[in-house]
GROMACS .gro file of N, CA and C in nm:
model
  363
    1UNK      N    1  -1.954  -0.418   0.933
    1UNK     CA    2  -1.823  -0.400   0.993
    1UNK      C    3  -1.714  -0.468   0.909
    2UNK      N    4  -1.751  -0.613   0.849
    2UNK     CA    5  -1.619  -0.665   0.760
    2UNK      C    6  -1.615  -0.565   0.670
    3UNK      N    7  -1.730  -0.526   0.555
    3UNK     CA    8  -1.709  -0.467   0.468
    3UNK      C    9  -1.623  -0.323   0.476
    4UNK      N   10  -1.631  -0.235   0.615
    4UNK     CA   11  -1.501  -0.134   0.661
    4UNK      C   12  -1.385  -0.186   0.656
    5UNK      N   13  -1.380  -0.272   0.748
    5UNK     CA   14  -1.249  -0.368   0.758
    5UNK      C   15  -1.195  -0.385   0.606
    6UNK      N   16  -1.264  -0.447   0.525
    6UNK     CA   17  -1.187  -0.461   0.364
    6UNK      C   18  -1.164  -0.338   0.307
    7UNK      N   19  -1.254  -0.243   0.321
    7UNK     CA   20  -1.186  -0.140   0.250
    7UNK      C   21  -1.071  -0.063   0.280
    8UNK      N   22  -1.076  -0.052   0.416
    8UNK     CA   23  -0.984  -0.005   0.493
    8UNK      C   24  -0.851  -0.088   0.463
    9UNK      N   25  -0.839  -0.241   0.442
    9UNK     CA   26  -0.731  -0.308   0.428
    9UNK      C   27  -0.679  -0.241   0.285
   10UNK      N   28  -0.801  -0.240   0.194
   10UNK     CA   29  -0.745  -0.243   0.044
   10UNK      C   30  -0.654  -0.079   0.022
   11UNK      N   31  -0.750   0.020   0.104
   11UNK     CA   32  -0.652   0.138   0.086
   11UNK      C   33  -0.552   0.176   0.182
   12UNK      N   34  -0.509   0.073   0.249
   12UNK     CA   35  -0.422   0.038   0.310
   12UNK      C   36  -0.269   0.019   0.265
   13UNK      N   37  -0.276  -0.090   0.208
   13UNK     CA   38  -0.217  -0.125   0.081
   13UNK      C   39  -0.202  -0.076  -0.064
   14UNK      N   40  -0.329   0.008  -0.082
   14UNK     CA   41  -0.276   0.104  -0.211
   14UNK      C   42  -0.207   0.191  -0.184
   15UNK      N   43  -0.221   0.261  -0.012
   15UNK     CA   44  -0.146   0.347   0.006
   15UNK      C   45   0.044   0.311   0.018
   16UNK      N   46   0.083   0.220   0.058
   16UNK     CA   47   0.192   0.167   0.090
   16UNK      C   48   0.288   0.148  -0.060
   17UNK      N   49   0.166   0.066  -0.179
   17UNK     CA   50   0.229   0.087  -0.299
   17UNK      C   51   0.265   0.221  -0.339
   18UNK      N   52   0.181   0.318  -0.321
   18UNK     CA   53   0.198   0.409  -0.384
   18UNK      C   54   0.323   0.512  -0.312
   19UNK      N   55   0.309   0.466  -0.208
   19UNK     CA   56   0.456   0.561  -0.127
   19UNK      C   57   0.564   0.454  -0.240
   20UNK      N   58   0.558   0.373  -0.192
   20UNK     CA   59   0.714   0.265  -0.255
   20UNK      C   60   0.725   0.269  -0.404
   21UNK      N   61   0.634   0.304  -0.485
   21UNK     CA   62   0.675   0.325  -0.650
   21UNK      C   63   0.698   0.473  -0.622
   22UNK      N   64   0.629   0.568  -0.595
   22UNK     CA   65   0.660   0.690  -0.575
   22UNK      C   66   0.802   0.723  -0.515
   23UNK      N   67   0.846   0.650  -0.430
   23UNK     CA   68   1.029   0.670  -0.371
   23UNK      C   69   1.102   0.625  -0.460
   24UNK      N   70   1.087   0.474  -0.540
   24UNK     CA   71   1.150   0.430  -0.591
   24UNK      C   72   1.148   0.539  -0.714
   25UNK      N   73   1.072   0.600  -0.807
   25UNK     CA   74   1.080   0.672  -0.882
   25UNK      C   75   1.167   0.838  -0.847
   26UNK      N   76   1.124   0.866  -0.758
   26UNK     CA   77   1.226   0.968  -0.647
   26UNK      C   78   1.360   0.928  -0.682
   27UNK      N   79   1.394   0.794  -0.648
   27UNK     CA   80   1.524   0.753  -0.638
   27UNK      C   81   1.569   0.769  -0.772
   28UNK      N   82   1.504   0.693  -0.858
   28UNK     CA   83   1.545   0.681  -0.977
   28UNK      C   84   1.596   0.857  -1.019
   29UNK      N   85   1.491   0.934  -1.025
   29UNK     CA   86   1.513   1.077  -1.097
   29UNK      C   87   1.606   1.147  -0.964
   30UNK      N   88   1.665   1.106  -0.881
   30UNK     CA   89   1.734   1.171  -0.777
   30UNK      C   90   1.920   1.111  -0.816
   31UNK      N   91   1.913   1.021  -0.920
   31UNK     CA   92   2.046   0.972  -0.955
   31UNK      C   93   2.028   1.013  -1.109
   32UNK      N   94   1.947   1.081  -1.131
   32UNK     CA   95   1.903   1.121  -1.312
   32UNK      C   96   1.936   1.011  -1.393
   33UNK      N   97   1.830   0.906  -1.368
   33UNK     CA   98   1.805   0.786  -1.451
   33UNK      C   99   1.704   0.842  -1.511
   34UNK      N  100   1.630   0.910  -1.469
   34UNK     CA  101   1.503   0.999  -1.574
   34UNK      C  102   1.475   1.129  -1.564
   35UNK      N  103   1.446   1.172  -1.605
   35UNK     CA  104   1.423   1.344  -1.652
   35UNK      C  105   1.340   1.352  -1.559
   36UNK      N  106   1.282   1.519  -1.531
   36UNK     CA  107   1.207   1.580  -1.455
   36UNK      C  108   1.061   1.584  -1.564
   37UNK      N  109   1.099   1.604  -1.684
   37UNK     CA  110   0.966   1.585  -1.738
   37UNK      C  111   0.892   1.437  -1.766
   38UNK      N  112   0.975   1.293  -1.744
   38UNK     CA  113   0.899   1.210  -1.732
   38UNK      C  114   0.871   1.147  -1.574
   39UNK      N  115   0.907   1.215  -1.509
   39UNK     CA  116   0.882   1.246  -1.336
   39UNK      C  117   0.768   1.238  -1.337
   40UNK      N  118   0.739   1.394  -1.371
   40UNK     CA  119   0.584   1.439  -1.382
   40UNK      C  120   0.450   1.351  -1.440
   41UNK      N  121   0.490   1.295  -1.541
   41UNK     CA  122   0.402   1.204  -1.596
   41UNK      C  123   0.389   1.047  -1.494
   42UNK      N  124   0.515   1.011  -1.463
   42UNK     CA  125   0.505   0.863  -1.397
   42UNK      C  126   0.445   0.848  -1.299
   43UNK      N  127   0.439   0.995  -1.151
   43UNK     CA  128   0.407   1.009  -1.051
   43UNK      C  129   0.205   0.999  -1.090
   44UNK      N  130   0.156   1.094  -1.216
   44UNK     CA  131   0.045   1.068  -1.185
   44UNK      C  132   0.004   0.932  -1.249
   45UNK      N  133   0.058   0.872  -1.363
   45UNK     CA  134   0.044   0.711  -1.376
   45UNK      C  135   0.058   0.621  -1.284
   46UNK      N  136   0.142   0.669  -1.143
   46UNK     CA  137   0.135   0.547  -1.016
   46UNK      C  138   0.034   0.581  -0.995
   47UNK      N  139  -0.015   0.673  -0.934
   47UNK     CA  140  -0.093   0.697  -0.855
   47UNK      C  141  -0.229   0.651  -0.987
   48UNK      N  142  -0.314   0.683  -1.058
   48UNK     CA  143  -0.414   0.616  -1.094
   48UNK      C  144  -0.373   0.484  -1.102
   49UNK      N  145  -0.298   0.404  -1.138
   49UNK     CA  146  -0.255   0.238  -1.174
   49UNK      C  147  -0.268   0.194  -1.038
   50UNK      N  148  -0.218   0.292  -0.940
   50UNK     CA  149  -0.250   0.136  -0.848
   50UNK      C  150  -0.404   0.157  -0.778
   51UNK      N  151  -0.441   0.363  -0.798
   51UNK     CA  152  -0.621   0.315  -0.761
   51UNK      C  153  -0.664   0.237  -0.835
   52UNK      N  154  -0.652   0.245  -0.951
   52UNK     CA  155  -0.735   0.100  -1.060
   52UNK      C  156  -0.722  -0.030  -1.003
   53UNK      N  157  -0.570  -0.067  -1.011
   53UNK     CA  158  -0.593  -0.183  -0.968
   53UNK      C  159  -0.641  -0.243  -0.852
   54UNK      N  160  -0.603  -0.187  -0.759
   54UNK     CA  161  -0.636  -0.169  -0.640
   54UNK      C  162  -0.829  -0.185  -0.628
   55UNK      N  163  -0.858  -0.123  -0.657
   55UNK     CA  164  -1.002  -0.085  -0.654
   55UNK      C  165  -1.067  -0.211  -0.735
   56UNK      N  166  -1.001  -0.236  -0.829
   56UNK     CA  167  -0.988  -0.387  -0.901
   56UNK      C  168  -1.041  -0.502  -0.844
   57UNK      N  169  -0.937  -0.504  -0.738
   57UNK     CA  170  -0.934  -0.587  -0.681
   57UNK      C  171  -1.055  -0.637  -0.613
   58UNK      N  172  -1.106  -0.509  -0.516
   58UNK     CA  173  -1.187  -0.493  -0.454
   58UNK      C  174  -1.297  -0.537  -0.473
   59UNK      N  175  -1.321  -0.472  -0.635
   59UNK     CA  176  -1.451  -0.528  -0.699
   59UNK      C  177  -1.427  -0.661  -0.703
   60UNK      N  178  -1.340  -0.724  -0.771
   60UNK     CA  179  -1.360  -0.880  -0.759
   60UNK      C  180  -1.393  -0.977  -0.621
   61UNK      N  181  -1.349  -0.870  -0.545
   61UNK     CA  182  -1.408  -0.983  -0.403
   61UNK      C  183  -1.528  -0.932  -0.309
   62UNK      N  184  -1.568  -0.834  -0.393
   62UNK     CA  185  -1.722  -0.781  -0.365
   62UNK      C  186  -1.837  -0.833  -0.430
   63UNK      N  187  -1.962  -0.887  -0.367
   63UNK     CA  188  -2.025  -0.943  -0.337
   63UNK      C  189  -2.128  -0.860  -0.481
   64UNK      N  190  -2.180  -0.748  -0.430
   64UNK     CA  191  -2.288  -0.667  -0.484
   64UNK      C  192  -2.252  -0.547  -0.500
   65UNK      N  193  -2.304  -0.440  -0.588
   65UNK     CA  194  -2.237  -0.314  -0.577
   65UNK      C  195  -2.128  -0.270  -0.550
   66UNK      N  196  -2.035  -0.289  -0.713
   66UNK     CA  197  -1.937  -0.266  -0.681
   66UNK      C  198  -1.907  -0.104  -0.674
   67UNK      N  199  -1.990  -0.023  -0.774
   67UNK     CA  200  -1.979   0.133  -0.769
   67UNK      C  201  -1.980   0.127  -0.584
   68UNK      N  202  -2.055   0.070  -0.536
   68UNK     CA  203  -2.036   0.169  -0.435
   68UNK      C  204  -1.918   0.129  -0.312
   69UNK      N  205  -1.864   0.023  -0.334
   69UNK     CA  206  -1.755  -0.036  -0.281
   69UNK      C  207  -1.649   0.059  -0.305
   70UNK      N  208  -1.613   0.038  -0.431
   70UNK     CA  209  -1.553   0.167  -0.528
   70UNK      C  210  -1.547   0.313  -0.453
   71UNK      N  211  -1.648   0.353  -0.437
   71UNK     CA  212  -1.703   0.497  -0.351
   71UNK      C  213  -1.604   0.495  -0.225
   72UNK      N  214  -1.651   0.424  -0.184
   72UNK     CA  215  -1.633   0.424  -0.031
   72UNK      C  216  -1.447   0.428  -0.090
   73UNK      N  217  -1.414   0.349  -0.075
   73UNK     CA  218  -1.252   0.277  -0.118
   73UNK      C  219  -1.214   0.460  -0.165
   74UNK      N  220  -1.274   0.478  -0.266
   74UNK     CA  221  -1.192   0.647  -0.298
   74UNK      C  222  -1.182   0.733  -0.219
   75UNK      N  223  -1.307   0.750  -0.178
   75UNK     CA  224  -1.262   0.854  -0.070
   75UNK      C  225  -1.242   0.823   0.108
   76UNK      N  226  -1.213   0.697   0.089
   76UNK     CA  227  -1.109   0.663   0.213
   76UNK      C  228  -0.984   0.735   0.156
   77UNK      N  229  -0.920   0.717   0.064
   77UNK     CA  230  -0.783   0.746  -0.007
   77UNK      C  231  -0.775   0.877  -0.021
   78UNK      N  232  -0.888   0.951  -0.070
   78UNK     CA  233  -0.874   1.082  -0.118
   78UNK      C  234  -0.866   1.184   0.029
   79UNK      N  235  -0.947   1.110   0.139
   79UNK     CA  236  -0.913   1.195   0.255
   79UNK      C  237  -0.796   1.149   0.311
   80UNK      N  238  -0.695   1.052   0.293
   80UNK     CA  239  -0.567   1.005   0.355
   80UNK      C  240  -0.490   1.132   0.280
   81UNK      N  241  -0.478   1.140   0.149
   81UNK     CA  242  -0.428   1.268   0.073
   81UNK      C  243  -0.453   1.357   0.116
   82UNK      N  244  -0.575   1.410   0.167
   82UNK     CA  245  -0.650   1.562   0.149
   82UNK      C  246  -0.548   1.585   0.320
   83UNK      N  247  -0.580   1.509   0.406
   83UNK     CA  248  -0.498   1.506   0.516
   83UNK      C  249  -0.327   1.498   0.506
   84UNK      N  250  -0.291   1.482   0.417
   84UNK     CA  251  -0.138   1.446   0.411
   84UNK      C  252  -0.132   1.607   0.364
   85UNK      N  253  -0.185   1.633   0.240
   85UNK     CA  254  -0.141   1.801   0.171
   85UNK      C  255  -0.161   1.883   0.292
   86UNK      N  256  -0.300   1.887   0.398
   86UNK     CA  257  -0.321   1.990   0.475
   86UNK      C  258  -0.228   2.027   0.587
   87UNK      N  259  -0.165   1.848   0.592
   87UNK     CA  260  -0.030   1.885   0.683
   87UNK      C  261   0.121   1.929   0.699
   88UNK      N  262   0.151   1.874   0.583
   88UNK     CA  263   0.284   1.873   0.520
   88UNK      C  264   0.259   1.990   0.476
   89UNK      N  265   0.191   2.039   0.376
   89UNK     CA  266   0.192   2.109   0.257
   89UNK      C  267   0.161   2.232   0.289
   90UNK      N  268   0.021   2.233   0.392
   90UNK     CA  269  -0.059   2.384   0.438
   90UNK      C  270  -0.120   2.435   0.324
   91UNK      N  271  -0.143   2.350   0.194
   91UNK     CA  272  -0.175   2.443   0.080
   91UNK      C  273  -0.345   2.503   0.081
   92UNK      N  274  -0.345   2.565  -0.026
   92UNK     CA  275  -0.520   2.633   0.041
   92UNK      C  276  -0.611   2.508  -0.121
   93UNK      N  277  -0.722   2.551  -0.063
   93UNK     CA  278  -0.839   2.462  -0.192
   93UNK      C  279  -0.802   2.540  -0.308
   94UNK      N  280  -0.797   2.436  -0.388
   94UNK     CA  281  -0.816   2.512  -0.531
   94UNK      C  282  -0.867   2.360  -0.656
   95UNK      N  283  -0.947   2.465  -0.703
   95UNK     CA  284  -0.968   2.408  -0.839
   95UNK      C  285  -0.940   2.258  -0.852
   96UNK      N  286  -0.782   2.275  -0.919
   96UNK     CA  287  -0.724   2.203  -0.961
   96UNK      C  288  -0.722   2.056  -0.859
   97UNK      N  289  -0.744   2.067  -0.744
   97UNK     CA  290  -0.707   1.997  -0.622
   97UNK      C  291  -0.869   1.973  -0.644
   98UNK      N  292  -0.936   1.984  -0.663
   98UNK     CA  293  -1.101   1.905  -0.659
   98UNK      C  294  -1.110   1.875  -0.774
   99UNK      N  295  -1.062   1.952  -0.878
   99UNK     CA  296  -1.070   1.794  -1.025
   99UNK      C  297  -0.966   1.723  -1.033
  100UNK      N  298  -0.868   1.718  -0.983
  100UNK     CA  299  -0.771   1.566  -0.963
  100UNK      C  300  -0.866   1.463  -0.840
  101UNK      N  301  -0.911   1.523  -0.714
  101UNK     CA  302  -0.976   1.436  -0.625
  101UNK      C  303  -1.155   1.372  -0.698
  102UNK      N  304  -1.164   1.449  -0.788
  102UNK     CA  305  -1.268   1.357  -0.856
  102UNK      C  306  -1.216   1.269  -0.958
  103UNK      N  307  -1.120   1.302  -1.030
  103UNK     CA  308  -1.072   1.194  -1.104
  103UNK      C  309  -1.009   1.060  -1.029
  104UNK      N  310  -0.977   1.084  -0.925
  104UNK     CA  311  -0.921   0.953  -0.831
  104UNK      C  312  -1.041   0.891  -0.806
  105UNK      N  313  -1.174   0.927  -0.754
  105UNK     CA  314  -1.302   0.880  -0.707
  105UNK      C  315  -1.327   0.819  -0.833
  106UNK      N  316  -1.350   0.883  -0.986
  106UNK     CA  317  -1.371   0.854  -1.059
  106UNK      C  318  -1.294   0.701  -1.117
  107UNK      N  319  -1.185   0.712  -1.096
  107UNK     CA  320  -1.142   0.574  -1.127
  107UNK      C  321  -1.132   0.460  -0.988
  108UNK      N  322  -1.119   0.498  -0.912
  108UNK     CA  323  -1.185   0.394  -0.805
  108UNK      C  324  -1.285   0.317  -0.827
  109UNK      N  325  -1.366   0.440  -0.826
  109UNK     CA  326  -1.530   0.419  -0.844
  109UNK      C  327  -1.509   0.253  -1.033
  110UNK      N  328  -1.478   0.310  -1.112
  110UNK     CA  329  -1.444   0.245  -1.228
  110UNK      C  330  -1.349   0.135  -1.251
  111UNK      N  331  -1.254   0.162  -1.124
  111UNK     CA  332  -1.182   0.008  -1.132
  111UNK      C  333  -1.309  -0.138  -1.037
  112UNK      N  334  -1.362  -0.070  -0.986
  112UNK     CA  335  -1.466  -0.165  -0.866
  112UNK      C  336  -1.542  -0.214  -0.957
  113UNK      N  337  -1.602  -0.105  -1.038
  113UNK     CA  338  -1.692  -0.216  -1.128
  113UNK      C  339  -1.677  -0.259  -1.252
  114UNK      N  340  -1.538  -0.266  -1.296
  114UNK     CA  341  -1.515  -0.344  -1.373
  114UNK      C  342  -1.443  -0.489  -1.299
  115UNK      N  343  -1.403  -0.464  -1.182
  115UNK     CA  344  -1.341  -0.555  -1.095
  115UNK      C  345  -1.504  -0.660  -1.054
  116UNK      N  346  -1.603  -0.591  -1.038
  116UNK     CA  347  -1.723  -0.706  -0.990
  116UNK      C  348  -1.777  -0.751  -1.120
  117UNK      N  349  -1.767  -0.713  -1.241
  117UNK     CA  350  -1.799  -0.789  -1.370
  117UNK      C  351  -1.705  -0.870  -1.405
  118UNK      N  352  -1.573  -0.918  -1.390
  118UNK     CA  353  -1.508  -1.004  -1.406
  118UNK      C  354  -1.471  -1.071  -1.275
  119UNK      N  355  -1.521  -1.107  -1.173
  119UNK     CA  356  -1.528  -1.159  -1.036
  119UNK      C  357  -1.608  -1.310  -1.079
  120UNK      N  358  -1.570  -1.399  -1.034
  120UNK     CA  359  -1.657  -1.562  -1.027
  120UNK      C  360  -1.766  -1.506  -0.931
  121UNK      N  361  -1.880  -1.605  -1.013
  121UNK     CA  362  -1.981  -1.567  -0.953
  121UNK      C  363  -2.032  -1.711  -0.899
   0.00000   0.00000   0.00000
């Protein structure tokens, strides 16, 4: 039960960063402090930077297995998304939308265990 509880906190909080760099970048390209083509690029650099770190984190205050801490932690996040597009958005499955949601797992999964190899032991 703690170990839900932490994950749940950590994508909790990744989620919250990632709304608030994501607006703040909104803001920014909504007063054209930046282009629409480095929009595109920054939005998907928040979004992996703070699963990394985030997931980072995680690993460092995980005990054992961090891959699978990692696991869990992604696709808590990836279904907070998959639920946000199905509502807002209505969009249908595609492709593209299951290899971006494995690349998020994928670096989750990869920030955790590099986060439990540099953790005090």
């Amino acid at each position: 039960m703690k170990n839900i509880k932490t994950t749940l906190k950590y994508s909790f909080v990744s989620l919250i960063l990632i709304f608030l760099l994501l607006f703040l970048t909104s803001t920014l390209y909504y007063f054209d402090l930046i282009g629409s083509s480095v929009v595109n690029y920054v939005r998907l650099f928040i979004i992996f930077f703070v699963l990394f770190f985030t997931s980072y984190i995680l690993g460092k205050n995980t005990e054992k297995n961090g891959y699978l801490a990692g696991l869990k932690f992604g696709l808590v996040d990836i279904t907070f998304f998959l639920l946000i597009s199905l509502i807002a958005f209505r969009g249908d499955f595609q492709l593209r939308m299951i290899l971006y949601d494995v690349i998020l797992l994928a670096i989750s999964i990869l920030g955790s265990m590099i986060g439990i190899n540099k953790s005090k032991r």
